[in-house]
CSV table of C-alpha atoms in Angstrom, one decimal:
chain,number,residue,atom,x,y,z
A,17,MET,CA,43.8,-1.6,-63.5
A,18,LEU,CA,44.3,0.0,-59.8
A,19,GLU,CA,41.0,-1.7,-58.4
A,20,VAL,CA,41.8,-5.1,-59.9
A,21,LEU,CA,45.2,-4.9,-58.4
A,22,GLY,CA,44.2,-3.3,-55.1
A,23,GLY,CA,41.3,-6.1,-54.8
A,24,LEU,CA,43.9,-8.9,-55.4
A,25,PHE,CA,46.1,-7.1,-53.2
A,26,ALA,CA,43.7,-7.0,-50.0
A,27,LEU,CA,42.4,-10.5,-50.7
A,28,ALA,CA,45.8,-12.0,-50.4
A,29,LEU,CA,46.8,-9.6,-47.4
A,30,GLY,CA,43.5,-10.4,-45.4
A,31,SER,CA,44.8,-14.3,-46.6
A,32,GLY,CA,47.8,-14.2,-45.2
A,33,PHE,CA,46.9,-12.5,-42.0
A,34,ILE,CA,44.2,-14.9,-41.0
A,35,GLY,CA,46.3,-17.9,-42.0
A,36,ALA,CA,49.2,-16.5,-39.9
A,37,LEU,CA,46.3,-16.0,-36.6
A,38,SER,CA,44.7,-19.4,-37.2
A,39,GLY,CA,47.8,-21.3,-38.1
A,40,LEU,CA,46.1,-23.0,-41.3
A,41,GLY,CA,48.4,-21.0,-43.7
A,42,GLY,CA,47.7,-18.3,-46.0
A,43,GLY,CA,46.7,-21.2,-48.8
A,44,VAL,CA,43.6,-22.4,-47.0
A,45,PHE,CA,41.9,-19.2,-47.5
A,46,ILE,CA,43.6,-17.6,-50.5
A,47,VAL,CA,42.3,-20.5,-52.6
A,48,PRO,CA,38.9,-19.7,-51.9
A,49,ALA,CA,38.9,-15.9,-51.7
A,50,LEU,CA,39.7,-16.2,-55.4
A,51,VAL,CA,37.5,-19.1,-56.7
A,52,ILE,CA,34.6,-17.1,-54.7
A,53,LEU,CA,35.3,-13.5,-54.7
A,54,ALA,CA,37.4,-12.8,-57.5
A,55,HIS,CA,35.7,-15.6,-60.0
A,56,VAL,CA,38.6,-17.3,-60.6
A,57,PRO,CA,38.8,-20.9,-61.9
A,58,MET,CA,40.2,-23.1,-59.2
A,59,TYR,CA,43.1,-24.5,-61.3
A,60,VAL,CA,44.3,-20.8,-61.5
A,61,ALA,CA,44.2,-20.3,-58.0
A,62,VAL,CA,46.0,-23.3,-57.2
A,63,GLY,CA,48.9,-21.9,-59.3
A,64,ALA,CA,49.1,-18.5,-58.3
A,65,SER,CA,48.6,-20.0,-54.2
A,66,LEU,CA,51.6,-22.5,-54.3
A,67,MET,CA,53.6,-19.6,-55.2
A,68,SER,CA,52.3,-17.6,-51.9
A,69,VAL,CA,52.6,-20.8,-50.0
A,70,VAL,CA,56.4,-20.9,-51.3
A,71,ALA,CA,57.1,-17.1,-50.4
A,72,THR,CA,55.3,-17.3,-46.9
A,73,SER,CA,57.2,-20.4,-45.7
A,74,ALA,CA,60.8,-18.7,-46.9
A,75,GLY,CA,61.3,-17.4,-43.8
A,76,ALA,CA,58.9,-18.6,-41.5
A,77,SER,CA,60.4,-21.8,-39.9
A,78,VAL,CA,64.0,-20.2,-39.4
A,79,ALA,CA,63.1,-19.1,-35.8
A,80,PHE,CA,61.9,-22.8,-35.0
A,81,VAL,CA,65.0,-24.5,-36.4
A,82,ARG,CA,66.9,-21.7,-34.7
A,83,ASP,CA,65.2,-22.8,-31.5
A,84,GLY,CA,65.8,-26.5,-31.6
A,85,TRP,CA,62.2,-27.5,-32.1
A,86,THR,CA,62.5,-28.8,-35.9
A,87,ASN,CA,63.8,-32.2,-36.5
A,88,LEU,CA,65.7,-32.4,-40.0
A,89,ARG,CA,65.9,-36.0,-40.1
A,90,VAL,CA,62.3,-36.4,-39.7
A,91,ALA,CA,61.5,-33.8,-42.4
A,92,MET,CA,63.6,-35.1,-44.9
A,93,VAL,CA,62.6,-38.8,-44.8
A,94,LEU,CA,59.0,-37.4,-44.7
A,95,GLU,CA,59.8,-34.9,-47.4
A,96,CYS,CA,60.6,-38.4,-49.8
A,97,ALA,CA,56.6,-38.8,-49.5
A,98,THR,CA,55.5,-35.3,-49.4
A,99,VAL,CA,57.2,-34.1,-52.3
A,100,THR,CA,56.1,-37.2,-54.6
A,101,GLY,CA,52.8,-36.6,-53.9
A,102,ALA,CA,53.2,-33.0,-54.5
A,103,VAL,CA,54.4,-33.7,-58.1
A,104,ALA,CA,51.7,-36.4,-58.6
A,105,GLY,CA,48.9,-33.7,-57.2
A,106,ALA,CA,50.5,-30.8,-59.5
A,107,PHE,CA,50.5,-32.8,-62.7
A,108,LEU,CA,47.3,-34.5,-62.0
A,109,ALA,CA,45.9,-30.8,-61.1
A,110,GLY,CA,46.1,-30.0,-65.0
A,111,HIS,CA,44.0,-32.9,-65.8
A,112,VAL,CA,41.4,-33.1,-63.4
A,113,PRO,CA,38.1,-31.4,-63.8
A,114,PRO,CA,37.3,-28.3,-61.7
A,115,TRP,CA,34.2,-29.5,-59.9
A,116,ALA,CA,36.5,-32.2,-58.5
A,117,LEU,CA,39.0,-30.0,-57.2
A,118,GLU,CA,36.1,-27.9,-55.5
A,119,LEU,CA,34.6,-31.1,-54.1
A,120,LEU,CA,38.3,-32.1,-52.6
A,121,PHE,CA,39.1,-28.9,-51.3
A,122,SER,CA,35.8,-28.4,-49.4
A,123,LEU,CA,36.1,-32.0,-48.2
A,124,THR,CA,40.0,-31.3,-47.1
A,125,MET,CA,38.4,-27.8,-45.4
A,126,LEU,CA,36.1,-30.1,-43.2
A,127,GLN,CA,39.0,-32.4,-42.2
A,128,SER,CA,41.0,-29.5,-41.2
A,129,ALA,CA,37.6,-27.8,-39.4
A,130,TYR,CA,37.6,-31.4,-37.3
A,131,PHE,CA,41.4,-31.3,-36.7
A,132,SER,CA,41.2,-28.0,-35.7
A,133,SER,CA,38.6,-28.8,-33.0
A,134,ARG,CA,40.0,-32.0,-31.5
A,135,LYS,CA,42.5,-32.2,-28.7
A,136,LYS,CA,46.0,-32.5,-29.4
A,137,GLY,CA,48.2,-35.5,-28.3
A,138,GLU,CA,50.6,-34.3,-25.5
A,139,GLY,CA,52.2,-37.5,-24.3
A,140,ILE,CA,56.2,-37.8,-25.2
A,141,LEU,CA,57.3,-41.1,-26.4
A,142,ALA,CA,60.4,-42.3,-24.6
A,143,GLN,CA,61.8,-44.9,-27.0
A,144,SER,CA,61.7,-45.2,-30.8
A,145,ASP,CA,60.9,-48.1,-33.0
A,146,ARG,CA,63.4,-50.3,-34.7
A,147,LEU,CA,63.0,-48.4,-38.2
A,148,ALA,CA,63.0,-45.0,-36.3
A,149,THR,CA,66.3,-45.9,-34.3
A,150,ARG,CA,67.6,-47.4,-37.1
A,151,LEU,CA,67.2,-44.2,-39.0
A,152,ARG,CA,68.6,-42.3,-36.1
A,153,LEU,CA,64.9,-40.0,-36.1
A,154,SER,CA,64.9,-39.7,-32.1
A,155,GLY,CA,65.7,-35.9,-31.1
A,156,VAL,CA,65.7,-33.5,-28.2
A,157,TYR,CA,63.9,-30.4,-27.7
A,158,PRO,CA,64.6,-27.2,-25.7
A,159,ALA,CA,62.7,-27.6,-22.1
A,160,SER,CA,62.2,-24.1,-21.6
A,161,LEU,CA,62.5,-20.9,-24.0
A,162,SER,CA,63.0,-18.6,-21.2
A,163,ASN,CA,65.8,-20.8,-19.5
A,164,PRO,CA,68.4,-22.1,-22.6
A,165,SER,CA,70.5,-23.9,-19.9
A,166,SER,CA,67.9,-26.3,-18.8
A,167,LYS,CA,68.3,-29.9,-19.4
A,168,PRO,CA,66.7,-30.9,-23.1
A,169,ILE,CA,63.8,-33.2,-23.3
A,170,SER,CA,64.5,-36.3,-25.3
A,171,TYR,CA,61.4,-37.7,-27.7
A,172,GLY,CA,61.6,-41.1,-29.4
A,173,VAL,CA,59.8,-41.6,-32.8
A,174,GLU,CA,57.6,-44.8,-33.9
A,175,ASN,CA,55.3,-46.0,-37.1
A,176,VAL,CA,57.6,-44.0,-39.9
A,177,PRO,CA,55.7,-45.7,-42.8
A,178,GLY,CA,52.3,-45.1,-41.2
A,179,GLY,CA,53.7,-41.3,-40.9
A,180,ALA,CA,55.0,-41.1,-44.5
A,181,LEU,CA,51.8,-42.9,-46.0
A,182,VAL,CA,49.4,-39.6,-44.4
A,183,MET,CA,52.5,-37.4,-45.9
A,184,LEU,CA,51.9,-38.7,-49.2
A,185,LEU,CA,48.0,-37.9,-49.2
A,186,ALA,CA,49.4,-34.3,-47.6
A,187,GLY,CA,51.7,-33.9,-50.7
A,188,ILE,CA,49.1,-35.1,-52.9
A,189,THR,CA,46.4,-32.5,-51.5
A,190,SER,CA,48.9,-29.5,-51.6
A,191,GLY,CA,49.4,-30.1,-55.4
A,192,LEU,CA,45.9,-30.3,-56.3
A,193,LEU,CA,44.8,-27.7,-54.2
A,194,GLY,CA,47.6,-24.8,-53.8
A,195,ILE,CA,47.8,-25.4,-49.9
A,196,GLY,CA,50.8,-25.9,-47.7
A,197,SER,CA,48.7,-29.0,-46.1
A,198,GLY,CA,49.7,-28.2,-42.6
A,199,ALA,CA,47.1,-29.7,-40.9
A,200,LEU,CA,47.6,-33.5,-42.4
A,201,LYS,CA,51.4,-33.3,-41.8
A,202,VAL,CA,50.8,-32.4,-38.3
A,203,ILE,CA,48.5,-34.8,-37.7
A,204,ALA,CA,50.8,-37.4,-39.6
A,205,MET,CA,53.9,-36.2,-37.2
A,206,ASP,CA,51.6,-35.9,-33.7
A,207,SER,CA,48.9,-38.8,-33.8
A,208,VAL,CA,50.8,-41.4,-36.3
A,209,MET,CA,54.2,-41.0,-35.3
A,210,HIS,CA,53.7,-39.6,-31.7
A,211,LEU,CA,56.1,-36.7,-31.9
A,212,PRO,CA,55.5,-33.9,-29.7
A,213,LEU,CA,53.0,-31.4,-30.8
A,214,LYS,CA,55.9,-28.3,-30.9
A,215,VAL,CA,58.4,-30.6,-32.7
A,216,SER,CA,55.6,-31.8,-35.1
A,217,SER,CA,54.6,-28.3,-36.2
A,218,ALA,CA,58.0,-26.6,-36.3
A,219,THR,CA,58.8,-29.8,-38.5
A,220,SER,CA,55.8,-29.2,-40.7
A,221,ASN,CA,56.7,-25.5,-41.1
A,222,PHE,CA,59.7,-26.7,-42.4
A,223,MET,CA,58.2,-29.0,-44.8
A,224,ILE,CA,55.7,-26.9,-46.1
A,225,GLY,CA,57.7,-24.7,-48.5
A,226,VAL,CA,59.3,-27.4,-49.9
A,227,THR,CA,56.3,-29.5,-50.8
A,228,ALA,CA,54.5,-26.5,-51.9
A,229,GLY,CA,57.6,-26.0,-54.0
A,230,ALA,CA,57.2,-29.0,-55.4
A,231,GLY,CA,53.9,-28.3,-56.9
A,232,ALA,CA,55.0,-25.1,-57.7
A,233,LEU,CA,57.9,-26.0,-60.0
A,234,VAL,CA,55.3,-28.0,-62.0
A,235,PHE,CA,52.9,-25.5,-62.4
A,236,LEU,CA,55.4,-22.9,-63.5
A,237,ALA,CA,57.3,-25.6,-65.8
A,238,ARG,CA,53.9,-25.7,-67.4
A,239,GLY,CA,53.5,-22.1,-67.9
A,240,ASP,CA,50.3,-22.7,-65.9
A,241,VAL,CA,50.8,-19.9,-63.4
A,242,PRO,CA,49.1,-16.5,-63.9
A,243,THR,CA,51.7,-13.8,-63.2
A,244,ALA,CA,49.2,-11.0,-63.0
A,245,ILE,CA,47.4,-12.9,-60.3
A,246,ALA,CA,50.4,-14.9,-58.6
A,247,ALA,CA,52.6,-11.7,-57.9
A,248,PRO,CA,50.3,-9.4,-55.9
A,249,VAL,CA,48.7,-12.9,-54.3
A,250,ALA,CA,52.7,-13.8,-53.5
A,251,LEU,CA,53.4,-10.4,-51.8
A,252,GLY,CA,49.9,-9.8,-50.2
A,253,VAL,CA,50.0,-13.3,-48.4
A,254,THR,CA,53.3,-12.8,-47.4
A,255,ALA,CA,52.6,-9.3,-45.8
A,256,GLY,CA,49.6,-10.4,-44.5
A,257,ALA,CA,51.2,-13.3,-42.8
A,258,LEU,CA,54.2,-11.3,-41.3
A,259,VAL,CA,51.8,-8.8,-39.7
A,260,GLY,CA,49.8,-11.8,-38.6
A,261,SER,CA,52.3,-13.6,-36.7
A,262,ARG,CA,53.9,-10.4,-35.1
A,263,MET,CA,50.1,-9.9,-34.1
A,264,LEU,CA,50.0,-13.5,-32.7
A,265,VAL,CA,51.9,-11.7,-29.5
A,266,PHE,CA,49.3,-9.6,-28.9
A,267,ILE,CA,45.9,-11.4,-29.1
A,268,ASN,CA,44.9,-14.3,-27.3
A,269,VAL,CA,43.9,-16.7,-30.6
A,270,LYS,CA,42.0,-18.9,-28.3
A,271,TRP,CA,38.7,-17.4,-28.2
A,272,LEU,CA,39.5,-16.8,-32.1
A,273,ARG,CA,39.4,-20.7,-32.6
A,274,LEU,CA,35.8,-21.2,-32.9
A,275,THR,CA,35.4,-18.4,-35.5
A,276,PHE,CA,38.5,-20.1,-37.6
A,277,ILE,CA,36.5,-23.2,-37.1
A,278,LEU,CA,33.3,-21.8,-38.4
A,279,LEU,CA,35.0,-19.9,-41.0
A,280,GLN,CA,36.4,-23.2,-42.3
A,281,VAL,CA,32.9,-25.0,-42.3
A,282,LEU,CA,31.7,-22.1,-44.3
A,283,ILE,CA,34.2,-22.1,-47.0
A,284,ALA,CA,33.8,-25.9,-47.0
A,285,ALA,CA,30.0,-25.5,-47.8
A,286,GLU,CA,30.5,-22.9,-50.3
A,287,MET,CA,33.2,-25.0,-52.1
A,288,GLY,CA,31.0,-28.2,-51.7
A,289,TRP,CA,28.0,-26.4,-53.3
A,290,ARG,CA,29.9,-25.0,-56.1
A,291,ALA,CA,31.2,-28.3,-57.2
A,292,LEU,CA,27.8,-30.0,-56.5
A,293,SER,CA,25.8,-27.6,-58.7
A,294,ARG,CA,28.5,-28.2,-61.3
A,295,ILE,CA,28.3,-32.0,-61.8
B,28,MET,CA,81.8,-37.8,-37.7
B,29,ALA,CA,84.7,-37.9,-40.2
B,30,CYS,CA,85.0,-35.0,-42.7
B,31,VAL,CA,84.5,-36.6,-46.1
B,32,VAL,CA,84.2,-33.2,-48.6
B,33,PRO,CA,86.3,-30.3,-48.8
B,34,ASP,CA,85.3,-27.7,-46.1
B,35,LEU,CA,82.9,-25.9,-48.5
B,36,MET,CA,81.5,-23.8,-46.5
B,37,GLY,CA,84.4,-22.7,-43.5
B,38,PHE,CA,83.2,-24.5,-40.7
B,39,ALA,CA,85.3,-27.7,-40.2
B,40,GLU,CA,86.3,-26.8,-36.6
B,41,MET,CA,82.4,-27.8,-36.0
B,42,VAL,CA,82.6,-31.3,-37.4
B,43,ASP,CA,84.2,-32.9,-34.2
B,44,ARG,CA,82.2,-31.2,-31.6
B,45,GLY,CA,79.2,-33.6,-33.2
B,46,THR,CA,76.2,-33.5,-35.7
B,47,ASN,CA,74.0,-31.0,-33.8
B,48,ASP,CA,76.3,-28.3,-33.4
B,49,GLN,CA,77.2,-28.3,-37.0
B,50,GLU,CA,73.5,-29.0,-38.2
B,51,GLU,CA,72.4,-25.8,-36.2
B,52,ARG,CA,75.6,-24.0,-37.4
B,53,ILE,CA,74.6,-24.3,-41.0
B,54,LEU,CA,70.9,-23.8,-40.4
B,55,ARG,CA,71.1,-20.9,-38.3
B,56,LEU,CA,73.7,-19.3,-40.3
B,57,TRP,CA,73.8,-19.9,-43.7
B,58,THR,CA,70.6,-21.0,-44.3
B,59,PRO,CA,68.4,-18.4,-43.6
B,60,LEU,CA,71.1,-15.4,-45.0
B,61,LEU,CA,70.5,-17.5,-48.2
B,62,LEU,CA,67.1,-18.1,-48.3
B,63,ARG,CA,66.2,-14.2,-47.2
B,64,SER,CA,68.7,-13.1,-50.8
B,65,ILE,CA,66.4,-15.3,-52.6
B,66,LEU,CA,63.4,-14.3,-51.3
B,67,VAL,CA,64.4,-10.3,-51.3
B,68,ALA,CA,65.6,-11.0,-55.3
B,69,SER,CA,62.2,-12.3,-55.7
B,70,VAL,CA,60.2,-9.9,-54.1
B,71,ILE,CA,61.8,-7.1,-55.8
B,72,LEU,CA,61.4,-8.7,-59.5
B,73,LEU,CA,57.7,-9.4,-58.3
B,74,ALA,CA,57.0,-5.8,-57.6
B,75,THR,CA,59.5,-4.2,-60.4
B,76,GLY,CA,56.8,-6.5,-62.9
B,77,LEU,CA,54.1,-5.1,-61.0
B,78,VAL,CA,55.4,-1.5,-61.3
B,79,LEU,CA,55.8,-2.0,-65.0
B,80,ALA,CA,52.3,-3.5,-65.1
B,81,ILE,CA,50.6,-0.4,-63.5
B,82,THR,CA,53.0,2.4,-65.3
B,83,GLY,CA,52.5,0.2,-68.7
B,84,PRO,CA,49.5,0.1,-71.2
B,85,SER,CA,46.7,0.6,-69.1
B,86,GLN,CA,44.0,-2.2,-70.1
B,87,HIS,CA,47.4,-4.8,-70.4
B,88,TYR,CA,47.1,-6.1,-67.0
B,89,VAL,CA,43.2,-6.2,-66.7
B,90,LYS,CA,43.0,-8.0,-69.8
B,91,THR,CA,45.6,-10.4,-68.6
B,92,PHE,CA,43.3,-10.7,-65.1
B,93,GLU,CA,40.3,-11.5,-67.4
B,94,ASN,CA,41.6,-14.0,-69.5
B,95,ALA,CA,42.9,-15.7,-65.9
B,96,GLN,CA,39.7,-15.6,-64.9
B,97,HIS,CA,38.6,-17.4,-68.2
B,98,GLY,CA,41.5,-20.1,-67.4
B,99,LEU,CA,43.8,-18.8,-70.1
B,100,THR,CA,46.9,-18.4,-68.5
B,101,HIS,CA,49.2,-20.0,-70.4
B,102,GLN,CA,52.7,-18.0,-70.0
B,103,PRO,CA,56.2,-18.5,-72.2
B,104,THR,CA,58.1,-21.7,-70.7
B,105,SER,CA,61.3,-21.1,-72.6
B,106,PHE,CA,63.9,-19.2,-70.3
B,107,PRO,CA,65.7,-17.3,-73.1
B,108,ILE,CA,62.6,-16.2,-74.1
B,109,ILE,CA,61.4,-14.7,-71.0
B,110,VAL,CA,64.3,-13.1,-70.2
B,111,HIS,CA,64.4,-11.5,-73.6
B,112,HIS,CA,60.8,-10.1,-73.2
B,113,ALA,CA,61.8,-9.1,-69.4
B,114,LEU,CA,64.8,-6.8,-70.9
B,115,GLN,CA,62.3,-5.1,-73.2
B,116,GLY,CA,60.3,-4.4,-70.2
B,117,ASP,CA,57.9,-6.9,-70.5
B,118,PRO,CA,55.7,-7.0,-66.5
B,119,ASP,CA,54.9,-10.3,-67.1
B,120,ALA,CA,58.1,-11.6,-68.0
B,121,VAL,CA,59.7,-9.5,-65.5
B,122,MET,CA,57.0,-11.4,-63.1
B,123,THR,CA,57.7,-15.0,-63.9
B,124,ILE,CA,61.3,-14.3,-63.3
B,125,GLY,CA,60.4,-13.4,-60.0
B,126,LEU,CA,58.2,-16.8,-59.4
B,127,MET,CA,61.0,-18.7,-60.8
B,128,VAL,CA,63.8,-17.0,-58.2
B,129,LEU,CA,60.9,-17.7,-55.7
B,130,THR,CA,61.0,-21.8,-56.3
B,131,LEU,CA,64.6,-21.6,-55.9
B,132,VAL,CA,64.0,-20.9,-52.1
B,133,PRO,CA,62.9,-24.6,-51.6
B,134,LEU,CA,65.4,-26.1,-53.8
B,135,ALA,CA,68.3,-24.2,-52.2
B,136,ARG,CA,67.1,-25.4,-48.8
B,137,VAL,CA,67.0,-29.1,-49.7
B,138,LEU,CA,70.3,-28.6,-51.5
B,139,PHE,CA,71.5,-27.4,-48.1
B,140,CYS,CA,70.6,-30.4,-46.4
B,141,PHE,CA,72.1,-32.6,-48.9
B,142,LEU,CA,75.4,-30.7,-48.6
B,143,LEU,CA,74.8,-30.8,-44.6
B,144,PHE,CA,74.3,-34.9,-44.9
B,145,LEU,CA,77.2,-35.1,-47.4
B,146,ARG,CA,79.6,-33.5,-45.6
B,147,GLU,CA,78.7,-35.6,-42.2
B,148,GLY,CA,79.1,-38.8,-44.4
B,149,ASP,CA,75.4,-39.8,-43.5
B,150,PHE,CA,75.1,-41.4,-46.8
B,151,VAL,CA,71.5,-42.7,-45.8
B,152,TYR,CA,70.5,-39.0,-45.8
B,153,VAL,CA,72.2,-38.2,-48.9
B,154,LEU,CA,70.3,-40.7,-50.4
B,155,PHE,CA,67.0,-39.4,-49.0
B,156,THR,CA,68.1,-35.7,-50.1
B,157,ALA,CA,69.0,-36.6,-53.5
B,158,TYR,CA,65.5,-38.4,-53.9
B,159,VAL,CA,64.0,-35.3,-52.9
B,160,LEU,CA,66.4,-33.2,-55.3
B,161,THR,CA,65.5,-35.9,-58.2
B,162,SER,CA,62.0,-35.1,-57.5
B,163,LEU,CA,61.8,-31.7,-57.5
B,164,ILE,CA,63.6,-32.0,-60.8
B,165,LEU,CA,61.6,-34.7,-62.2
B,166,GLY,CA,58.7,-31.9,-61.4
B,167,ILE,CA,59.8,-29.5,-63.6
B,168,VAL,CA,60.4,-32.1,-66.2
B,169,LEU,CA,56.6,-33.4,-65.7
B,170,GLY,CA,55.4,-29.8,-66.1
B,171,ARG,CA,57.2,-29.6,-69.2
B,172,ILE,CA,55.2,-32.7,-70.8
B,173,GLY,CA,51.6,-31.5,-69.6
């Protein structure tokens, strides 16, 4: 018994660690680890992973909020879309054939690998468009972390409907695939709504727990979260993420970026192959 | 901004200093405290459940895992039944309660934002957060349906 429990905990610990180092989150790694290495059906892995995403994100975004990077209003407007998508996705996950889930996971990993390899936007929008102004979405962020008294930098927001549409997709993939969908959330805010990258990342971190929580509630209410797997996975991924986020200070992750991109492509290939061999 | 509800959390003095101060105070002090408390309670329950599984009948955990490998995951969903089993020392029931407590974290986070916007009298955002809360609860209903 201890081999099974220890094995699951080790997989979760490693996934949480890599998830934190790569900035992709533990869900992206624990789902394929459970499917490929622990021979657990995709649907079962999704239920367990959603719980681990909720656990990991519970304390992760506090520092960003405290430092003033999170735009709470943007988060709340967009959460309407992500939560709707996550509830729909988690509901559908119970009715979609396993090969379709695996194929979608493979495609999502490829998209995430492409996003990881692409240069992110660095510009700041000076003024919000009409809808964003009416919703008072503009914000400020600290100019310098080392000098808190420096004048904060203000930024604008645009294309809220476009961002919400991408967020709906992020919610659906989160509920269907058991991941935080952080990459898609950052795309919605950074590339579509033109928020500063660090504000996008911090706001995305704040939103991930609520999005995954929406999916987790559907699975839990349906009685579909396998406790024997979900408990060690939630504890292991959270512990791994804690260690990983502490290590970020000491490790220069830039040289690891290519490794993470390759890892995502490999996972995408394996999951895609599994899906296609089942059709 | 006008104070529209009773002083729920003891930060009335922040109201006249503007939205950001108030948001910051709630988010900086109260939200992390509550969220961490819920998280710690959940971790204790999950760890207790695992200890019970390790010290209980040796094949029970392995059998549950093997069932999950075959897609058989169905857990009881009636809360009174789960609590009853947990009180009898059933590890699965204790872990299920731990997972339920864990899902309170996102619910509490949205509830905090709801109270924050309500207190600021920002009714557009009260509606946004109310929609998110309703959707989370709808998720439970949808899960019950199947």
